[in-house]
PDB file of C-alpha atoms and ligand atoms in Angstrom:
ATOM      1  CA  MET A   1      12.121   1.526  24.563  1.00 47.00           C
ATOM      2  CA  GLY A   2      15.420  -0.425  24.847  1.00 53.00           C
ATOM      3  CA  SER A   3      14.900  -4.035  23.812  1.00 70.00           C
ATOM      4  CA  GLU A   4      11.315  -3.310  22.780  1.00 89.00           C
ATOM      5  CA  GLU A   5      12.337  -0.720  20.219  1.00 96.00           C
ATOM      6  CA  VAL A   6      10.539  -0.564  16.883  1.00 98.00           C
ATOM      7  CA  LYS A   7      12.267   0.126  13.573  1.00 98.00           C
ATOM      8  CA  VAL A   8      10.858   0.357  10.081  1.00 98.00           C
ATOM      9  CA  VAL A   9      13.202  -0.222   7.169  1.00 98.00           C
ATOM     10  CA  SER A  10      11.573   1.187   4.054  1.00 98.00           C
ATOM     11  CA  PHE A  11      11.983   3.219   0.898  1.00 98.00           C
ATOM     12  CA  TRP A  12      10.397   6.660   0.560  1.00 98.00           C
ATOM     13  CA  ALA A  13       8.211   5.793  -2.460  1.00 98.00           C
ATOM     14  CA  SER A  14       7.159   2.343  -1.272  1.00 98.00           C
ATOM     15  CA  PRO A  15       3.382   1.924  -1.013  1.00 98.00           C
ATOM     16  CA  PHE A  16       4.014  -1.290   0.968  1.00 98.00           C
ATOM     17  CA  GLY A  17       6.252   0.444   3.462  1.00 98.00           C
ATOM     18  CA  LYS A  18       3.670   3.165   4.005  1.00 98.00           C
ATOM     19  CA  ARG A  19       1.192   0.559   5.219  1.00 99.00           C
ATOM     20  CA  VAL A  20       3.458  -0.266   8.134  1.00 99.00           C
ATOM     21  CA  GLU A  21       3.943   3.378   9.049  1.00 98.00           C
ATOM     22  CA  TRP A  22       0.190   4.053   8.841  1.00 98.00           C
ATOM     23  CA  ALA A  23      -0.574   1.140  11.164  1.00 98.00           C
ATOM     24  CA  LEU A  24       2.017   2.246  13.716  1.00 98.00           C
ATOM     25  CA  LYS A  25       0.806   5.844  13.605  1.00 98.00           C
ATOM     26  CA  LEU A  26      -2.820   4.804  14.117  1.00 98.00           C
ATOM     27  CA  LYS A  27      -1.768   2.643  17.065  1.00 98.00           C
ATOM     28  CA  GLY A  28       0.336   5.466  18.486  1.00 98.00           C
ATOM     29  CA  VAL A  29       3.487   3.312  18.471  1.00 98.00           C
ATOM     30  CA  GLU A  30       6.742   5.236  18.130  1.00 98.00           C
ATOM     31  CA  TYR A  31       9.296   3.931  15.671  1.00 98.00           C
ATOM     32  CA  GLU A  32      12.614   4.730  14.116  1.00 98.00           C
ATOM     33  CA  TYR A  33      12.494   5.087  10.335  1.00 98.00           C
ATOM     34  CA  ILE A  34      15.468   3.724   8.363  1.00 98.00           C
ATOM     35  CA  GLU A  35      15.603   4.652   4.673  1.00 98.00           C
ATOM     36  CA  GLU A  36      16.821   1.909   2.328  1.00 98.00           C
ATOM     37  CA  ASP A  37      18.185   2.402  -1.182  1.00 97.00           C
ATOM     38  CA  ILE A  38      16.411  -0.416  -3.038  1.00 96.00           C
ATOM     39  CA  PHE A  39      18.696   0.059  -6.050  1.00 95.00           C
ATOM     40  CA  ASN A  40      21.806  -0.461  -3.928  1.00 97.00           C
ATOM     41  CA  LYS A  41      20.698  -2.678  -1.082  1.00 98.00           C
ATOM     42  CA  SER A  42      22.415  -2.466   2.270  1.00 98.00           C
ATOM     43  CA  ASN A  43      23.803  -5.436   4.182  1.00 98.00           C
ATOM     44  CA  LEU A  44      21.257  -4.601   6.833  1.00 97.00           C
ATOM     45  CA  LEU A  45      18.368  -5.295   4.437  1.00 98.00           C
ATOM     46  CA  LEU A  46      19.962  -8.506   3.156  1.00 98.00           C
ATOM     47  CA  GLN A  47      20.336  -9.684   6.736  1.00 98.00           C
ATOM     48  CA  LEU A  48      16.838  -8.699   7.789  1.00 98.00           C
ATOM     49  CA  ASN A  49      15.014 -10.020   4.716  1.00 98.00           C
ATOM     50  CA  PRO A  50      17.297 -12.612   3.090  1.00 98.00           C
ATOM     51  CA  VAL A  51      14.405 -14.359   1.343  1.00 98.00           C
ATOM     52  CA  HIS A  52      12.831 -11.495  -0.639  1.00 98.00           C
ATOM     53  CA  LYS A  53      15.435  -8.755  -0.086  1.00 98.00           C
ATOM     54  CA  LYS A  54      12.606  -6.221  -0.136  1.00 98.00           C
ATOM     55  CA  VAL A  55      11.269  -3.437   2.023  1.00 98.00           C
ATOM     56  CA  PRO A  56       9.433  -2.961   4.272  1.00 98.00           C
ATOM     57  CA  VAL A  57      10.887  -4.800   7.227  1.00 98.00           C
ATOM     58  CA  LEU A  58       9.632  -4.196  10.745  1.00 98.00           C
ATOM     59  CA  VAL A  59      12.159  -4.848  13.485  1.00 98.00           C
ATOM     60  CA  HIS A  60      10.580  -5.244  16.901  1.00 98.00           C
ATOM     61  CA  ALA A  61      12.743  -6.114  19.890  1.00 96.00           C
ATOM     62  CA  HIS A  62      15.535  -7.055  17.426  1.00 96.00           C
ATOM     63  CA  LYS A  63      13.307  -9.511  15.567  1.00 97.00           C
ATOM     64  CA  PRO A  64      12.686  -8.806  11.851  1.00 98.00           C
ATOM     65  CA  ILE A  65       9.348  -9.368  10.115  1.00 98.00           C
ATOM     66  CA  ALA A  66       8.916  -8.981   6.364  1.00 98.00           C
ATOM     67  CA  GLU A  67       5.936  -8.637   3.998  1.00 98.00           C
ATOM     68  CA  SER A  68       3.718  -5.638   4.647  1.00 98.00           C
ATOM     69  CA  LEU A  69       0.427  -7.508   5.129  1.00 98.00           C
ATOM     70  CA  ILE A  70       2.006  -9.953   7.562  1.00 98.00           C
ATOM     71  CA  ILE A  71       3.563  -7.024   9.395  1.00 99.00           C
ATOM     72  CA  LEU A  72       0.089  -5.434   9.697  1.00 98.00           C
ATOM     73  CA  GLU A  73      -1.243  -8.594  11.347  1.00 98.00           C
ATOM     74  CA  TYR A  74       1.763  -8.658  13.702  1.00 98.00           C
ATOM     75  CA  ILE A  75       1.224  -5.031  14.645  1.00 98.00           C
ATOM     76  CA  ASP A  76      -2.465  -5.640  15.324  1.00 98.00           C
ATOM     77  CA  GLU A  77      -1.713  -8.651  17.518  1.00 98.00           C
ATOM     78  CA  THR A  78       1.122  -6.960  19.399  1.00 98.00           C
ATOM     79  CA  TRP A  79      -0.430  -3.563  20.159  1.00 98.00           C
ATOM     80  CA  LYS A  80      -4.066  -4.009  21.109  1.00 97.00           C
ATOM     81  CA  GLN A  81      -5.094  -0.340  21.096  1.00 97.00           C
ATOM     82  CA  TYR A  82      -6.990   0.837  18.009  1.00 98.00           C
ATOM     83  CA  PRO A  83      -7.809  -2.627  16.565  1.00 98.00           C
ATOM     84  CA  LEU A  84      -7.276  -2.830  12.798  1.00 98.00           C
ATOM     85  CA  LEU A  85      -9.043  -6.122  12.083  1.00 98.00           C
ATOM     86  CA  PRO A  86     -12.695  -6.602  13.084  1.00 97.00           C
ATOM     87  CA  GLN A  87     -13.521  -8.853  16.052  1.00 96.00           C
ATOM     88  CA  HIS A  88     -15.689 -11.447  14.349  1.00 97.00           C
ATOM     89  CA  PRO A  89     -13.926 -14.263  12.428  1.00 98.00           C
ATOM     90  CA  TYR A  90     -16.290 -13.873   9.481  1.00 98.00           C
ATOM     91  CA  GLN A  91     -15.645 -10.142   9.207  1.00 97.00           C
ATOM     92  CA  ARG A  92     -11.931 -10.809   9.501  1.00 98.00           C
ATOM     93  CA  ALA A  93     -12.158 -13.380   6.715  1.00 98.00           C
ATOM     94  CA  LEU A  94     -13.897 -10.832   4.472  1.00 98.00           C
ATOM     95  CA  VAL A  95     -11.211  -8.238   5.116  1.00 98.00           C
ATOM     96  CA  ARG A  96      -8.524 -10.788   4.211  1.00 98.00           C
ATOM     97  CA  PHE A  97     -10.476 -11.852   1.131  1.00 98.00           C
ATOM     98  CA  TRP A  98     -10.687  -8.310  -0.249  1.00 98.00           C
ATOM     99  CA  THR A  99      -7.098  -7.533   0.659  1.00 98.00           C
ATOM    100  CA  ASN A 100      -5.944 -10.637  -1.174  1.00 98.00           C
ATOM    101  CA  PHE A 101      -8.148  -9.976  -4.208  1.00 98.00           C
ATOM    102  CA  VAL A 102      -6.941  -6.406  -4.701  1.00 98.00           C
ATOM    103  CA  GLU A 103      -3.321  -7.325  -3.942  1.00 97.00           C
ATOM    104  CA  GLN A 104      -3.317 -10.059  -6.572  1.00 97.00           C
ATOM    105  CA  LYS A 105      -5.115  -8.131  -9.289  1.00 97.00           C
ATOM    106  CA  LEU A 106      -4.811  -4.385  -9.048  1.00 98.00           C
ATOM    107  CA  PHE A 107      -1.092  -3.877  -8.485  1.00 96.00           C
ATOM    108  CA  ASP A 108      -0.010  -5.859 -11.513  1.00 96.00           C
ATOM    109  CA  ALA A 109      -2.795  -4.567 -13.752  1.00 98.00           C
ATOM    110  CA  ALA A 110      -2.166  -0.902 -12.925  1.00 98.00           C
ATOM    111  CA  TRP A 111       1.608  -1.374 -13.213  1.00 97.00           C
ATOM    112  CA  LEU A 112       1.166  -2.943 -16.648  1.00 96.00           C
ATOM    113  CA  GLY A 113      -1.171  -0.127 -17.656  1.00 97.00           C
ATOM    114  CA  MET A 114       1.416   2.453 -16.602  1.00 97.00           C
ATOM    115  CA  CYS A 115       4.540   0.803 -17.981  1.00 96.00           C
ATOM    116  CA  SER A 116       3.607  -1.107 -21.109  1.00 95.00           C
ATOM    117  CA  SER A 117       2.008  -0.193 -24.420  1.00 94.00           C
ATOM    118  CA  GLY A 118      -0.447  -1.565 -26.977  1.00 94.00           C
ATOM    119  CA  ASP A 119      -2.518  -4.628 -26.068  1.00 96.00           C
ATOM    120  CA  GLU A 120      -0.739  -5.187 -22.754  1.00 95.00           C
ATOM    121  CA  ARG A 121      -1.517  -1.653 -21.654  1.00 96.00           C
ATOM    122  CA  GLU A 122      -5.167  -1.981 -22.707  1.00 96.00           C
ATOM    123  CA  LYS A 123      -5.459  -5.242 -20.814  1.00 97.00           C
ATOM    124  CA  GLY A 124      -3.935  -3.740 -17.698  1.00 97.00           C
ATOM    125  CA  VAL A 125      -6.347  -0.795 -17.723  1.00 97.00           C
ATOM    126  CA  LYS A 126      -9.330  -3.082 -18.333  1.00 97.00           C
ATOM    127  CA  VAL A 127      -8.505  -5.427 -15.453  1.00 97.00           C
ATOM    128  CA  ALA A 128      -7.782  -2.476 -13.151  1.00 98.00           C
ATOM    129  CA  ARG A 129     -11.182  -0.956 -13.934  1.00 97.00           C
ATOM    130  CA  GLU A 130     -12.887  -4.282 -13.229  1.00 97.00           C
ATOM    131  CA  VAL A 131     -11.251  -4.344  -9.812  1.00 97.00           C
ATOM    132  CA  MET A 132     -12.382  -0.746  -9.194  1.00 97.00           C
ATOM    133  CA  GLU A 133     -15.975  -1.808  -9.883  1.00 97.00           C
ATOM    134  CA  LYS A 134     -15.776  -4.435  -7.145  1.00 97.00           C
ATOM    135  CA  ILE A 135     -14.156  -1.987  -4.732  1.00 98.00           C
ATOM    136  CA  GLU A 136     -16.931   0.533  -5.428  1.00 97.00           C
ATOM    137  CA  GLU A 137     -19.579  -2.000  -4.367  1.00 97.00           C
ATOM    138  CA  GLU A 138     -17.694  -2.763  -1.144  1.00 97.00           C
ATOM    139  CA  ILE A 139     -17.199   0.828   0.021  1.00 97.00           C
ATOM    140  CA  LYS A 140     -20.699   2.111  -0.836  1.00 97.00           C
ATOM    141  CA  GLY A 141     -22.416   3.657   2.196  1.00 96.00           C
ATOM    142  CA  LYS A 142     -19.307   3.566   4.389  1.00 97.00           C
ATOM    143  CA  ARG A 143     -16.836   6.226   5.422  1.00 98.00           C
ATOM    144  CA  PHE A 144     -14.011   3.686   5.585  1.00 98.00           C
ATOM    145  CA  PHE A 145     -13.855  -0.031   4.834  1.00 97.00           C
ATOM    146  CA  GLY A 146     -13.386  -0.399   8.579  1.00 93.00           C
ATOM    147  CA  GLY A 147     -16.621   1.586   9.235  1.00 96.00           C
ATOM    148  CA  GLU A 148     -16.206   4.926  11.005  1.00 96.00           C
ATOM    149  CA  ASN A 149     -12.471   4.346  11.469  1.00 97.00           C
ATOM    150  CA  ILE A 150      -9.589   3.334   9.271  1.00 98.00           C
ATOM    151  CA  GLY A 151      -9.039  -0.421   9.505  1.00 98.00           C
ATOM    152  CA  TYR A 152      -6.821  -3.102   8.022  1.00 98.00           C
ATOM    153  CA  LEU A 153      -8.476  -3.022   4.585  1.00 98.00           C
ATOM    154  CA  ASP A 154      -8.186   0.776   4.383  1.00 98.00           C
ATOM    155  CA  ILE A 155      -4.470   0.469   5.119  1.00 98.00           C
ATOM    156  CA  ALA A 156      -4.023  -2.374   2.622  1.00 98.00           C
ATOM    157  CA  LEU A 157      -5.831  -0.393  -0.080  1.00 98.00           C
ATOM    158  CA  GLY A 158      -4.517   3.003   1.003  1.00 98.00           C
ATOM    159  CA  TRP A 159      -2.060   3.201  -1.917  1.00 98.00           C
ATOM    160  CA  ILE A 160      -5.067   3.531  -4.239  1.00 98.00           C
ATOM    161  CA  SER A 161      -5.637   7.019  -2.848  1.00 98.00           C
ATOM    162  CA  TYR A 162      -2.235   8.421  -3.778  1.00 98.00           C
ATOM    163  CA  TRP A 163      -0.048   6.026  -5.741  1.00 98.00           C
ATOM    164  CA  LEU A 164      -2.705   5.002  -8.247  1.00 98.00           C
ATOM    165  CA  PRO A 165      -3.469   8.605  -9.359  1.00 98.00           C
ATOM    166  CA  VAL A 166       0.287   9.120  -9.863  1.00 98.00           C
ATOM    167  CA  TRP A 167       0.458   5.945 -11.937  1.00 98.00           C
ATOM    168  CA  GLU A 168      -2.558   7.138 -13.921  1.00 98.00           C
ATOM    169  CA  GLU A 169      -0.749  10.353 -14.735  1.00 98.00           C
ATOM    170  CA  VAL A 170       2.536   8.658 -15.617  1.00 98.00           C
ATOM    171  CA  GLY A 171       0.734   6.095 -17.763  1.00 97.00           C
ATOM    172  CA  SER A 172      -1.740   8.625 -19.289  1.00 96.00           C
ATOM    173  CA  MET A 173      -4.619   6.348 -18.313  1.00 96.00           C
ATOM    174  CA  GLU A 174      -7.836   6.655 -16.339  1.00 96.00           C
ATOM    175  CA  ILE A 175      -8.647   3.930 -13.836  1.00 97.00           C
ATOM    176  CA  ILE A 176     -10.430   5.752 -11.019  1.00 96.00           C
ATOM    177  CA  GLU A 177     -13.232   7.285 -13.083  1.00 89.00           C
ATOM    178  CA  SER A 178     -14.777   9.592 -10.493  1.00 84.00           C
ATOM    179  CA  LEU A 179     -18.251   9.676 -12.082  1.00 88.00           C
ATOM    180  CA  LYS A 180     -18.377   5.894 -12.276  1.00 93.00           C
ATOM    181  CA  TYR A 181     -16.891   5.316  -8.838  1.00 96.00           C
ATOM    182  CA  PRO A 182     -18.240   8.102  -6.582  1.00 96.00           C
ATOM    183  CA  ALA A 183     -18.067   6.056  -3.363  1.00 97.00           C
ATOM    184  CA  THR A 184     -14.439   5.143  -4.011  1.00 97.00           C
ATOM    185  CA  THR A 185     -13.661   8.771  -4.819  1.00 97.00           C
ATOM    186  CA  ALA A 186     -15.239   9.840  -1.492  1.00 97.00           C
ATOM    187  CA  TRP A 187     -13.252   7.157   0.356  1.00 98.00           C
ATOM    188  CA  ILE A 188     -10.037   8.393  -1.278  1.00 98.00           C
ATOM    189  CA  ASN A 189     -10.781  11.863   0.017  1.00 98.00           C
ATOM    190  CA  ASN A 190     -11.560  10.563   3.520  1.00 98.00           C
ATOM    191  CA  PHE A 191      -8.317   8.626   3.544  1.00 98.00           C
ATOM    192  CA  LEU A 192      -6.132  11.438   2.182  1.00 98.00           C
ATOM    193  CA  THR A 193      -7.461  13.931   4.714  1.00 98.00           C
ATOM    194  CA  HIS A 194      -7.409  11.720   7.831  1.00 98.00           C
ATOM    195  CA  PRO A 195      -5.450  13.625  10.523  1.00 98.00           C
ATOM    196  CA  LEU A 196      -2.906  10.838  11.117  1.00 98.00           C
ATOM    197  CA  ILE A 197      -2.482  10.002   7.434  1.00 98.00           C
ATOM    198  CA  LYS A 198      -2.528  13.319   5.617  1.00 98.00           C
ATOM    199  CA  ASP A 199       1.107  14.284   6.252  1.00 98.00           C
ATOM    200  CA  THR A 200       2.590  10.895   5.423  1.00 98.00           C
ATOM    201  CA  PHE A 201       2.581  11.043   1.633  1.00 98.00           C
ATOM    202  CA  PRO A 202       5.802  11.595  -0.320  1.00 98.00           C
ATOM    203  CA  PRO A 203       5.841  14.794  -2.426  1.00 98.00           C
ATOM    204  CA  ARG A 204       3.859  14.260  -5.609  1.00 98.00           C
ATOM    205  CA  ASP A 205       6.477  15.779  -7.930  1.00 98.00           C
ATOM    206  CA  ASN A 206       9.092  13.331  -6.669  1.00 98.00           C
ATOM    207  CA  MET A 207       6.645  10.486  -7.164  1.00 98.00           C
ATOM    208  CA  ILE A 208       5.940  11.520 -10.757  1.00 98.00           C
ATOM    209  CA  LEU A 209       9.681  11.700 -11.510  1.00 98.00           C
ATOM    210  CA  TYR A 210      10.362   8.397  -9.789  1.00 98.00           C
ATOM    211  CA  TYR A 211       7.607   6.463 -11.557  1.00 98.00           C
ATOM    212  CA  ASN A 212       8.513   7.988 -14.918  1.00 97.00           C
ATOM    213  CA  ARG A 213      11.976   6.555 -14.338  1.00 97.00           C
ATOM    214  CA  ARG A 214      10.482   3.180 -13.395  1.00 96.00           C
ATOM    215  CA  LYS A 215       8.399   3.255 -16.571  1.00 96.00           C
ATOM    216  CA  THR A 216      11.534   3.893 -18.675  1.00 95.00           C
ATOM    217  CA  LEU A 217      13.381   1.086 -16.873  1.00 93.00           C
ATOM    218  CA  PHE A 218      10.427  -1.220 -17.530  1.00 89.00           C
ATOM    219  CA  SER A 219      10.289  -0.461 -21.239  1.00 83.00           C
ATOM    220  CA  THR A 220      14.081  -0.796 -21.574  1.00 83.00           C
ATOM    221  CA  PHE A 221      14.845  -3.745 -19.277  1.00 79.00           C
ATOM    222  CA  ASN A 222      11.402  -5.040 -18.315  1.00 72.00           C
ATOM    223  CA  VAL A 223      11.998  -4.413 -14.583  1.00 70.00           C
TER     224      VAL A 223
HETATM  225  N1  GSH B 301       4.832  -8.145  -1.081  1.00 50.19           N
HETATM  226  C1  GSH B 301       5.800  -7.222  -0.530  1.00 50.19           C
HETATM  227  C2  GSH B 301       6.238  -6.261  -1.618  1.00 50.19           C
HETATM  228  C3  GSH B 301       7.390  -5.390  -1.197  1.00 50.19           C
HETATM  229  C4  GSH B 301       8.067  -4.693  -2.385  1.00 50.19           C
HETATM  230  O1  GSH B 301       7.824  -5.004  -3.545  1.00 50.19           O
HETATM  231  N2  GSH B 301       8.949  -3.745  -2.055  1.00 50.19           N
HETATM  232  C5  GSH B 301       9.716  -3.040  -3.071  1.00 50.19           C
HETATM  233  C6  GSH B 301       9.711  -1.543  -2.823  1.00 50.19           C
HETATM  234  S1  GSH B 301       8.142  -0.829  -3.180  1.00 50.19           S
HETATM  235  C7  GSH B 301      11.169  -3.504  -2.994  1.00 50.19           C
HETATM  236  O2  GSH B 301      11.730  -3.650  -1.934  1.00 50.19           O
HETATM  237  N3  GSH B 301      11.770  -3.729  -4.152  1.00 50.19           N
HETATM  238  C8  GSH B 301      13.130  -4.143  -4.258  1.00 50.19           C
HETATM  239  C9  GSH B 301      13.264  -5.328  -5.167  1.00 50.19           C
HETATM  240  O3  GSH B 301      12.250  -5.765  -5.751  1.00 50.19           O
HETATM  241  O4  GSH B 301      14.367  -5.842  -5.315  1.00 50.19           O
HETATM  242  C10 GSH B 301       5.175  -6.506   0.649  1.00 50.19           C
HETATM  243  O5  GSH B 301       3.941  -6.406   0.707  1.00 50.19           O
HETATM  244  O6  GSH B 301       5.904  -6.083   1.563  1.00 50.19           O
END
């Protein structure tokens, strides 16, 4: 350890922070977890991520790296065991394409569906379902997006397995329609039950409470 030590600054309910922990666990890299209060940010966070002031931040050998997807690439380049991205440039490009597509569309749509009402809510649910249709086509016939093993795209989309169902409940909406998206539903199950992943999820009750609070904050202050 010493100068090579690895720290993850995150927040218990953060789906972005979980990506970093999943990647490190799959690689077998030990790390120190530092919990951040995102509603009362520490000086440490402001120093480590002065641009966005967000978690997660990975600190490796005293050097901070922010943005979960960039951290995943860093982890994959730094620790070669258990590769997360495929070898071939074309396959890598596809993984980045799908990551980018879902990141840009699904988060905002599902968040809007959960937090807003009326037309905005309807629009959010509609866009989220359209994204699910595309995901369904991509995962068909595969155990994981990465093939037999969890890869970069599984980690990037992993929040769909646990956070999205919580958001569905909080927002009284249905996005992952299991009859319409059987392959995605099977993937969710594979992801949730993976030996290195299954014990990493925050308690569901706490998540429901937390996101109900976020929904109230959104409808009161639009945050
Ligand atoms: N694009 C960023 C998103 C990170 C993010 O939104 N983190 C939230 C916690 S889930 C945060 O730190 N929020 C504090 C804030 O927005 O001020 C990533 O992928 O790392």
